[in-house]
Coordinates of C-alpha atoms and ligand atoms in Angstrom, one line a residue:
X1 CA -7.7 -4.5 -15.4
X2 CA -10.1 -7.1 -17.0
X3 CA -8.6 -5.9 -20.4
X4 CA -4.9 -6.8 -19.1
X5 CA -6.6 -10.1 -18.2
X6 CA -8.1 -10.6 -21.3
X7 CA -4.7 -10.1 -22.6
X8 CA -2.8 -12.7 -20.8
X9 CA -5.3 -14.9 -21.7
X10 CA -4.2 -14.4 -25.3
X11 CA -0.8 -14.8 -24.7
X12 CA 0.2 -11.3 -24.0
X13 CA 2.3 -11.2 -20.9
X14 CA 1.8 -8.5 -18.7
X15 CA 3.2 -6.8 -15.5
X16 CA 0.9 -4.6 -13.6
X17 CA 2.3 -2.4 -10.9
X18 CA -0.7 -1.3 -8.5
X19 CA 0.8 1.8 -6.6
X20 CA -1.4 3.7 -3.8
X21 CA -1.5 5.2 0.2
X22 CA -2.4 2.8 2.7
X23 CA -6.5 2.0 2.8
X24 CA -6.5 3.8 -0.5
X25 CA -7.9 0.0 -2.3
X26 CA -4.7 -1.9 -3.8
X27 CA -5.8 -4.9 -2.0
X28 CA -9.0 -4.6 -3.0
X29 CA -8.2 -4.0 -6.7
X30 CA -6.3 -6.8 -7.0
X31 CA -9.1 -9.2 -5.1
X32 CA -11.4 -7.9 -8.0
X33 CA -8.6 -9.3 -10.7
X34 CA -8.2 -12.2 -8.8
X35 CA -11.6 -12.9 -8.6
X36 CA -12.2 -12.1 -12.6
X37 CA -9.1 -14.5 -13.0
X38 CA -11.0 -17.4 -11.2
X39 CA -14.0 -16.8 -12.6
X40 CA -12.6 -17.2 -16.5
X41 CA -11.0 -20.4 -15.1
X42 CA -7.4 -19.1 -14.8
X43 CA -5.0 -20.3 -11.7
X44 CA -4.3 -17.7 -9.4
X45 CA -1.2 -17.5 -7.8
X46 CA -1.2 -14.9 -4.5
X47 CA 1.9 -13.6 -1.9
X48 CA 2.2 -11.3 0.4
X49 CA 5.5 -9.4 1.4
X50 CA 6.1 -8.8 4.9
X51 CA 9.0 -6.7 6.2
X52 CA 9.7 -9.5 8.6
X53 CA 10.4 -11.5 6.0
X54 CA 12.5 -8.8 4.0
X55 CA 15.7 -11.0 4.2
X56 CA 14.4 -14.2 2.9
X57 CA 15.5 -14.7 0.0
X58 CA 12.6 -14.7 -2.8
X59 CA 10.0 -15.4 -0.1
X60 CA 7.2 -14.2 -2.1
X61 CA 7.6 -15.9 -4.9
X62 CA 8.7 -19.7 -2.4
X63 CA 4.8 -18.8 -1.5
X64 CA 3.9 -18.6 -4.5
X65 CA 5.4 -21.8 -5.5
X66 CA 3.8 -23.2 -2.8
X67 CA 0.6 -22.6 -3.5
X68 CA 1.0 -24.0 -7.5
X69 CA 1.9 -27.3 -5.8
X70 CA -1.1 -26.6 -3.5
X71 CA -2.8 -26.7 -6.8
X72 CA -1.6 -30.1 -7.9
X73 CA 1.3 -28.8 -9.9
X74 CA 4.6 -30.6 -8.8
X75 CA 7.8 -28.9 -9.6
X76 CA 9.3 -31.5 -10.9
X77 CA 7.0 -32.0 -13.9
X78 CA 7.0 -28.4 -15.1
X79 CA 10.1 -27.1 -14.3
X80 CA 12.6 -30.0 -16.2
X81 CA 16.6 -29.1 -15.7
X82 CA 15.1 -26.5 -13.2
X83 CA 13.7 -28.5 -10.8
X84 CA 16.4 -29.1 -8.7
X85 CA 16.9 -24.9 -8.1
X86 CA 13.4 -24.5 -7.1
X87 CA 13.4 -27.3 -4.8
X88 CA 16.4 -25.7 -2.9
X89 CA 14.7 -22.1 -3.4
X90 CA 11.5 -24.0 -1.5
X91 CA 13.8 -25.2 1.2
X92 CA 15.7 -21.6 1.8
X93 CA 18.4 -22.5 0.3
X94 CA 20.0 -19.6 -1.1
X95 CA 21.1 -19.2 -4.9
X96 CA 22.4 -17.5 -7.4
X97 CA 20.6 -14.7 -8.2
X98 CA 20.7 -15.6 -11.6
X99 CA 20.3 -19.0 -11.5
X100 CA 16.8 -18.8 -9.3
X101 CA 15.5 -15.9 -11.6
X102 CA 15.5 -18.2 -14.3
X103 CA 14.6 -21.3 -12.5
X104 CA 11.2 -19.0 -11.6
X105 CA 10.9 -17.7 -14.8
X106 CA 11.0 -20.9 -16.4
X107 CA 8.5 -22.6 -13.9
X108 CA 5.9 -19.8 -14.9
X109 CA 6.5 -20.2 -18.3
X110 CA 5.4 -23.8 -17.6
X111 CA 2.1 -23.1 -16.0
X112 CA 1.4 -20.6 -18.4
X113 CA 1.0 -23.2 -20.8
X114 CA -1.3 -25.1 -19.0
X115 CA -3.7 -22.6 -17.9
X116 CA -3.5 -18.6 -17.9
X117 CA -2.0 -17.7 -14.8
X118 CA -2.3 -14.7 -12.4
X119 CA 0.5 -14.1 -10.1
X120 CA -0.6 -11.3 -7.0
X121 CA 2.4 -10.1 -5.2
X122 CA 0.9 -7.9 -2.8
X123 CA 2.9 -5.1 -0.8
X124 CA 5.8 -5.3 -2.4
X125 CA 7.4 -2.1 -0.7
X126 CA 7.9 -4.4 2.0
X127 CA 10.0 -6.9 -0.4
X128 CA 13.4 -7.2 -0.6
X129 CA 15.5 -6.3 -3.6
X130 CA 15.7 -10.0 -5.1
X131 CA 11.9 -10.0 -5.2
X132 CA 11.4 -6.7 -6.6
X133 CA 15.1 -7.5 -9.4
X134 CA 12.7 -10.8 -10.1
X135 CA 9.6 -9.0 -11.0
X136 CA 11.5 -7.2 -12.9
X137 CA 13.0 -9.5 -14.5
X138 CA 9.6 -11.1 -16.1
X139 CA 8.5 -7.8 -17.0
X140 CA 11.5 -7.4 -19.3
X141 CA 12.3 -11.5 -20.1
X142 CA 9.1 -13.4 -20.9
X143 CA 6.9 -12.3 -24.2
X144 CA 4.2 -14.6 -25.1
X145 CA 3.5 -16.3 -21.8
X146 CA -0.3 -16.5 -20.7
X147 CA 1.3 -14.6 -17.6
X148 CA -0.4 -11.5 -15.8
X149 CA 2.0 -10.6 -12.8
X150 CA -0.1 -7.9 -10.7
X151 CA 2.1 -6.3 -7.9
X152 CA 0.4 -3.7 -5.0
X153 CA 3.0 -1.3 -3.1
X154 CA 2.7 1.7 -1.3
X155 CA 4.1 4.7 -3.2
X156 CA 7.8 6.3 -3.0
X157 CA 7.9 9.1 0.0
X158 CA 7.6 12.5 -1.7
X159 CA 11.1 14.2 -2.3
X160 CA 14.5 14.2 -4.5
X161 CA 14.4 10.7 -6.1
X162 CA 18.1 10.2 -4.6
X163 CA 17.2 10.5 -0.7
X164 CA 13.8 8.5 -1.7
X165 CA 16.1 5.8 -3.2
X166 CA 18.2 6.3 0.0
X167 CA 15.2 4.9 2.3
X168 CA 14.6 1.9 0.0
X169 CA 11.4 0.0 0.3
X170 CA 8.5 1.8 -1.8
X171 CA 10.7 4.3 -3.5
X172 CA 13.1 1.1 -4.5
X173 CA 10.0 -1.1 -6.3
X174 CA 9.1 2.1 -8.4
X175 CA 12.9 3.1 -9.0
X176 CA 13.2 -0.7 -10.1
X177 CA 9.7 -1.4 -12.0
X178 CA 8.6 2.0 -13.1
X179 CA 9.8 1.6 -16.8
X180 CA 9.0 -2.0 -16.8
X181 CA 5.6 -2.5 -15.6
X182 CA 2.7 -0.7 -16.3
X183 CA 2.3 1.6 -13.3
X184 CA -0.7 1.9 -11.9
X185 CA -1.8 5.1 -9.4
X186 CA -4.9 5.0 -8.0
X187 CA -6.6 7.9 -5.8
X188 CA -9.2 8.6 -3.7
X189 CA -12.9 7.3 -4.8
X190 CA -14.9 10.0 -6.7
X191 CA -18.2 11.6 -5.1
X192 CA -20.8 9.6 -6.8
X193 CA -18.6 6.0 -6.1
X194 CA -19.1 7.8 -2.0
X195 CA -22.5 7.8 -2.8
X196 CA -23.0 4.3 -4.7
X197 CA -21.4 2.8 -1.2
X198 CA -23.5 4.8 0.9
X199 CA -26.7 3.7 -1.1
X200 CA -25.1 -0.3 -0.8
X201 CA -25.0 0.2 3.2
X202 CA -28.6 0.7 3.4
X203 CA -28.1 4.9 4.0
X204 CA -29.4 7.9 1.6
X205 CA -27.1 9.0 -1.2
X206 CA -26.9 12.5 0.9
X207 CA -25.2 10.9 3.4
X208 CA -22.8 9.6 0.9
X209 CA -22.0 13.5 0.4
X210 CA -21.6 13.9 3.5
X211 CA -18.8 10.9 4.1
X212 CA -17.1 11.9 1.2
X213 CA -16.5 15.4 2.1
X214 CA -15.1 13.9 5.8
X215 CA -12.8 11.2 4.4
X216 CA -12.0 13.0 1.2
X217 CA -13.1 9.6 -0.5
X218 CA -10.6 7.8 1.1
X219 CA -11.9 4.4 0.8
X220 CA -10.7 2.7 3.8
X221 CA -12.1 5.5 6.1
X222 CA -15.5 5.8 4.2
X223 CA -16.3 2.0 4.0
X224 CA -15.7 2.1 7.9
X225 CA -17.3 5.7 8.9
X226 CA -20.5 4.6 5.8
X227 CA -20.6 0.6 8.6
X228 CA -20.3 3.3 12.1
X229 CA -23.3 5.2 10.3
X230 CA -25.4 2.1 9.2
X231 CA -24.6 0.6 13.0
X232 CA -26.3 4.1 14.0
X233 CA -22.4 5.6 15.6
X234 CA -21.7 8.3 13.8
X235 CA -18.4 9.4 15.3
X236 CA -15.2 8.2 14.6
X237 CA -15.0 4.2 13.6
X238 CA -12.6 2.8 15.9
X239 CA -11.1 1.0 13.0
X240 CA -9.9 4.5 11.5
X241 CA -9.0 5.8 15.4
X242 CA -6.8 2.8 15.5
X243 CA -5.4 2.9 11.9
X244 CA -5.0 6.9 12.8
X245 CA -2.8 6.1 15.3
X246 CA -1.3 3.3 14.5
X247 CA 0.3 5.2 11.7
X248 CA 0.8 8.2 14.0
X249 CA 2.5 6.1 16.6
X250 CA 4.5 5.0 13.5
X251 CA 5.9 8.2 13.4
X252 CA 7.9 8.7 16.7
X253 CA 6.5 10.2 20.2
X254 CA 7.6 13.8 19.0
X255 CA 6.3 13.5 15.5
X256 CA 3.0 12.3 17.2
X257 CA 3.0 14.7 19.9
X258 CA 2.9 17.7 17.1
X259 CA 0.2 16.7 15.2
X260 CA -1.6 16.3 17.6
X261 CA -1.0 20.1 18.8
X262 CA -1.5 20.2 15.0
X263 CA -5.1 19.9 15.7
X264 CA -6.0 22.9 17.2
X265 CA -4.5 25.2 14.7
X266 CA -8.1 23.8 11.8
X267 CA -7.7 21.6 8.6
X268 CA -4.5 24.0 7.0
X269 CA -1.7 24.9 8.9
X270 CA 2.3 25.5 8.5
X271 CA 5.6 24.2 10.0
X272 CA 6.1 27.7 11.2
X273 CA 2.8 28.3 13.2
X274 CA 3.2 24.6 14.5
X275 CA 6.4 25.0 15.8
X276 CA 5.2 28.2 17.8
X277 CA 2.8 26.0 19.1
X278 CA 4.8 23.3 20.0
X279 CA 7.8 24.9 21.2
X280 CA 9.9 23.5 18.3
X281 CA 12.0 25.5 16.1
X282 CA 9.7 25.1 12.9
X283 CA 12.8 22.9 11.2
X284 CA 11.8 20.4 13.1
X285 CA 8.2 21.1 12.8
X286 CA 8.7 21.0 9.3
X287 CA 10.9 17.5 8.8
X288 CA 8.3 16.1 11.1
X289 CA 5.3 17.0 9.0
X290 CA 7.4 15.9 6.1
X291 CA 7.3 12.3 7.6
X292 CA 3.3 12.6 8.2
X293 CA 3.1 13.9 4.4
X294 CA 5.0 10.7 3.7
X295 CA 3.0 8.5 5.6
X296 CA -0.7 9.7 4.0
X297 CA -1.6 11.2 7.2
X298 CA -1.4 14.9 5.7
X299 CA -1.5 16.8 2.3
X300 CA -0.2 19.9 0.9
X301 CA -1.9 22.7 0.1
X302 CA -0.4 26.0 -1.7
X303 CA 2.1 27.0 1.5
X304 CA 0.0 24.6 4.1
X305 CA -0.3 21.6 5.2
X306 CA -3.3 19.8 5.7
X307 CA -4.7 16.9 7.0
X308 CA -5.7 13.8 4.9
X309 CA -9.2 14.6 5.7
X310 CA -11.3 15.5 8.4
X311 CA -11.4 11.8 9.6
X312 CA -8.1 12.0 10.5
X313 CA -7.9 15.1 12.4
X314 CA -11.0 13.9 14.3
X315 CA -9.4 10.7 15.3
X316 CA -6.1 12.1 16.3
X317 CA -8.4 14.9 18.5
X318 CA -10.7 12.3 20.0
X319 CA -7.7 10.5 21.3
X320 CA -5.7 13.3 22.5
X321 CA -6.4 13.5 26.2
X322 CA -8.1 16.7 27.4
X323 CA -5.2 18.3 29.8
X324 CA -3.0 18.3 26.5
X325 CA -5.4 19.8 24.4
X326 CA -6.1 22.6 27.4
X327 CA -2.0 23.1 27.3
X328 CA -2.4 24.1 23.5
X329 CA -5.2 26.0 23.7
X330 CA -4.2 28.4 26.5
X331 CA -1.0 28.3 24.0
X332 CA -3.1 29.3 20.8
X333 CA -4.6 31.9 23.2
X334 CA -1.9 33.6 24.9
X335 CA 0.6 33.1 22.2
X336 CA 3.0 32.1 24.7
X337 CA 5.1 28.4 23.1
X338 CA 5.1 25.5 25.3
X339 CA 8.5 24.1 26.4
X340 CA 9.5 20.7 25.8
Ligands
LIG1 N1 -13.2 0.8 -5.0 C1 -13.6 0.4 -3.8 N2 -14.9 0.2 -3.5 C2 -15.3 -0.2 -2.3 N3 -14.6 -0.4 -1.2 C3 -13.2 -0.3 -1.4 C4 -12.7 0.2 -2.7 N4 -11.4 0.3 -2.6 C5 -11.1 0.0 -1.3 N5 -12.2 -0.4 -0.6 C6 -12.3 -0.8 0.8 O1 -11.3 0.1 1.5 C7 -10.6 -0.7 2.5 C8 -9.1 -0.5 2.2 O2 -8.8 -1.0 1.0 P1 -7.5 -1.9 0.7 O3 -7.3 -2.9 1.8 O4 -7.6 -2.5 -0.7 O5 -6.3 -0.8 0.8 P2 -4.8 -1.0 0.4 O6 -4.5 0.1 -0.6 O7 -4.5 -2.4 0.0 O8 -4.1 -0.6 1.8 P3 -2.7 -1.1 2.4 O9 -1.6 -0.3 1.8 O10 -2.9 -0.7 3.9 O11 -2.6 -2.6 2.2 C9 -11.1 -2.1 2.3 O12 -12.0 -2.3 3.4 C10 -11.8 -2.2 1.0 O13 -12.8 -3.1 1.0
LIG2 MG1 -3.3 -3.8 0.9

């Protein structure tokens, strides 16, 4: 990251594509760059893409705009014959597609002569296709600029890349920018950066074992389950209970309602078992956990799935209430499916 900065700086454009689960740092990344960028004296340039705002055209980058004039940059000056476009692009006026790619590019270029410039798009999943065709559209147009374009989305759902194409959004921004920009994946945190965090929150490296092998190193869940510890509560944060469901409750009542009969059958279970369980044929069982794999709340392992970690199964189980869980396991017990 600081060597793609270092790049810019020397005139070498570049166009980062940060790609990663939910909580799994993106943000966090990208603060680091921005912060790196600001420190060597560049301008830094930050949007956010909400889905809300998916129809607007070029939102992100309006934002952005904005936030150059915040800086004391006035369109005017640094854009010349373009001017005029970007002024109606800052009003919502909508353009040709053409005609406002270049009127951005060209305003980039601009500032990239004054000062090395970093541009932070963050989620751009949630983007729609202008901003994502724009992006692309510097990646493969500007050469020489003192322009580093650093982008955070969530990664395509796992499947054929047709029917991932189909449900637009994150598979779209890595269909679009995955030969353009330099792709980015990041993972979970290893063991000993478990442990570094564990030792900054004032608890014993042993402990940071111990996290990681609960969260899997997934750093949203550890930097909130290493603060619960610190705070002396060592249950389940209710930051990652509410994230857990949130993105559970994302899913639909039924997809919610089977993982959380999910949770009786341990860490590893399959569609097949689960749909016993439930009293769902395990088709269903099996589309549903497809959706949860899709959504970072479970993994797959060999001819199983699993859960993200143990985090995650603890939350959904703390929250389930206790006559539900007493339905599943006289179920697991007798072997006799619930009806739905
Ligand atoms: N490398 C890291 N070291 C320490 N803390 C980290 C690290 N990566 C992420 N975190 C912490 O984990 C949490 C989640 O990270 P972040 O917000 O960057 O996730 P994200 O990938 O942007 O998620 P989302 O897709 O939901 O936006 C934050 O509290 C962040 O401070
Ligand atoms: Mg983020």
């Amino acid at each position: 990251m600081a060597r793609a900065w270092v790049r810019a700086q020397a005139g070498r454009t570049g166009v980062l594509l940060i790609v990663g689960d939910p909580g799994i740092g993106k943000s966090w990344l990208a603060e680091e760059v921005a912060r790196l960028a600001g420190a060597r004296g560049g301008l830094v340039l930050r949007a956010r893409c909400h889905e809300i705002e998916r129809p607007l055209f070029l939102q992100p980058f309006v934002d952005a705009l904005r936030v150059a004039g915040l800086a004391g940059y006035a369109l005017r000056d640094l854009a010349g014959e373009w001017a005029g476009a970007l002024e109606r692009l800052s009003r919502g006026e909508s353009l040709e597609r053409r005609h406002a790619y270049e009127a951005v590019t060209a305003f980039l270029r601009a500032l990239a002569e004054r000062e090395t410039v970093l541009l932070v798009l963050e989620d751009l999943h949630a983007a729609g296709a202008p901003t994502v065709e724009l992006v692309h559209y510097l990646a493969r147009r500007v050469r020489g600029a003192r322009l580093l374009v650093l982008a955070t989305a969530r990664p395509a759902p796992p499947g054929p890349p047709a029917a991932a194409a189909a449900s637009g959004g994150p598979a779209e921004v890595e269909r679009v920018l995955g030969e353009a920009a330099e792709v980015i994946r990041l993972g979970p945190l290893p063991p000993e950066a478990v442990r570094e965090l564990a030792v900054a929150a004032g608890l014993g490296p042993e402990l940071g074992e111990a996290v990681f092998l609960r969260t899997r190193g997934h750093p949203r869940c550890a930097v909130e389950l290493l603060r619960g510890m610190a705070a002396g509560e060592p249950g389940v944060p209710e930051p990652v209970r509410a994230w857990v469901l949130g993105r559970v409750r994302g899913l639909g009542e039924q997809a919610e309602r089977l993982l959380r009969a999910a949770c009786l059958l341990g860490p590893a279970f399959d569609p097949v078992a689960l749909g016993r369980l439930a009293g769902v044929p395990a088709r269903v069982a099996a589309r549903h956990c497809e959706r949860a794999l899709a959504a970072g709340l479970l993994t797959v392992s060999g001819g199983s799935y699993e859960f993200a970690s143990d985090l995650t199964r603890e939350a959904l189980d703390a929250t389930t209430p206790e006559p539900t869980r007493l339905v599943y396991a006289g179920v697991l017990r007798s072997g006799t499916p619930t009806i739905h």
